């Protein structure tokens, strides 16, 4: 008797390609938000801006998805 392993089935319409997580350094965060370093760090201290992650001994970066979500939360379309 043969054993057949079945792979999970997903529809091509529902399976979105996974986008790799991207980290943004401070100059890119400044460019995307329009804020300078002092404003970013002040908002982090006030807990109104995403915190960076440590990627090295002297290197931090922000998750792109968190920055995008932060920008989207502040974008309002007036009707």
CSV table of C-alpha atoms in Angstrom, one decimal:
chain,number,residue,atom,x,y,z
A,1,UNK,CA,0.0,0.0,0.0
A,2,UNK,CA,1.3,3.5,-0.9
A,3,UNK,CA,1.0,6.5,1.3
A,4,UNK,CA,0.2,9.7,-0.5
A,5,UNK,CA,1.0,13.0,1.3
A,6,UNK,CA,-1.4,15.7,0.4
A,7,UNK,CA,-0.2,19.3,0.2
A,8,UNK,CA,-2.5,22.0,1.5
A,9,UNK,CA,-4.5,23.3,-1.4
A,10,UNK,CA,-4.7,27.1,-1.9
A,11,UNK,CA,-6.5,28.9,-4.7
A,12,UNK,CA,-4.3,31.1,-6.9
A,13,UNK,CA,-6.7,33.9,-6.3
A,14,UNK,CA,-6.4,33.7,-2.5
A,15,UNK,CA,-2.6,33.1,-2.2
A,16,UNK,CA,-0.8,36.4,-2.3
A,17,UNK,CA,3.0,36.2,-2.8
A,18,UNK,CA,4.8,36.8,0.4
A,19,UNK,CA,6.6,40.2,0.5
A,20,UNK,CA,9.8,40.0,2.4
A,21,UNK,CA,10.0,42.2,5.5
A,22,UNK,CA,12.1,45.3,4.9
A,23,UNK,CA,13.9,47.4,7.5
A,24,UNK,CA,14.2,51.2,7.0
A,25,UNK,CA,17.1,53.2,8.3
A,26,UNK,CA,16.6,56.7,9.7
A,27,UNK,CA,17.1,58.7,6.5
A,28,UNK,CA,14.3,56.6,4.7
A,29,UNK,CA,12.0,57.1,7.7
A,30,UNK,CA,12.6,60.8,7.6
A,31,UNK,CA,11.9,60.9,3.8
A,32,UNK,CA,8.7,58.9,4.2
A,33,UNK,CA,7.3,60.8,7.2
A,34,UNK,CA,8.6,64.3,6.3
A,35,UNK,CA,9.9,64.5,9.9
A,36,UNK,CA,13.4,65.0,11.1
A,37,UNK,CA,15.3,62.9,13.7
A,38,UNK,CA,14.3,65.1,16.7
A,39,UNK,CA,10.6,64.9,15.9
A,40,UNK,CA,10.8,61.1,15.3
A,41,UNK,CA,12.5,60.5,18.6
A,42,UNK,CA,10.2,62.9,20.5
A,43,UNK,CA,7.2,61.0,19.1
A,44,UNK,CA,8.8,57.7,20.2
A,45,UNK,CA,9.3,59.1,23.7
A,46,UNK,CA,5.6,60.0,23.7
A,47,UNK,CA,4.8,56.5,22.5
A,48,UNK,CA,3.0,57.8,19.4
A,49,UNK,CA,5.6,56.5,16.8
A,50,UNK,CA,6.9,53.0,16.2
A,51,UNK,CA,10.1,51.9,18.0
A,52,UNK,CA,13.1,50.8,16.0
A,53,UNK,CA,14.7,47.4,16.3
A,54,UNK,CA,18.4,46.9,17.0
A,55,UNK,CA,20.1,45.3,14.0
A,56,UNK,CA,23.7,45.8,15.2
A,57,UNK,CA,25.8,47.1,18.0
A,58,UNK,CA,25.3,50.7,16.8
A,59,UNK,CA,22.6,50.3,14.2
A,60,UNK,CA,18.8,50.5,14.4
A,61,UNK,CA,16.0,50.3,11.8
A,62,UNK,CA,12.3,50.4,11.6
A,63,UNK,CA,10.0,47.8,10.2
A,64,UNK,CA,8.6,49.2,6.9
A,65,UNK,CA,5.2,47.7,7.6
A,66,UNK,CA,5.0,49.6,11.0
A,67,UNK,CA,6.0,52.9,9.3
A,68,UNK,CA,3.4,52.3,6.5
A,69,UNK,CA,0.7,51.6,9.1
A,70,UNK,CA,1.6,54.7,11.1
A,71,UNK,CA,1.4,56.8,8.0
A,72,UNK,CA,-1.9,55.2,7.0
A,73,UNK,CA,-3.4,55.9,10.4
A,74,UNK,CA,-2.7,59.6,10.0
A,75,UNK,CA,-4.0,59.8,6.4
A,76,UNK,CA,-7.5,61.0,6.3
A,77,UNK,CA,-9.7,61.5,3.2
A,78,UNK,CA,-12.1,64.3,3.7
A,79,UNK,CA,-15.4,64.1,1.8
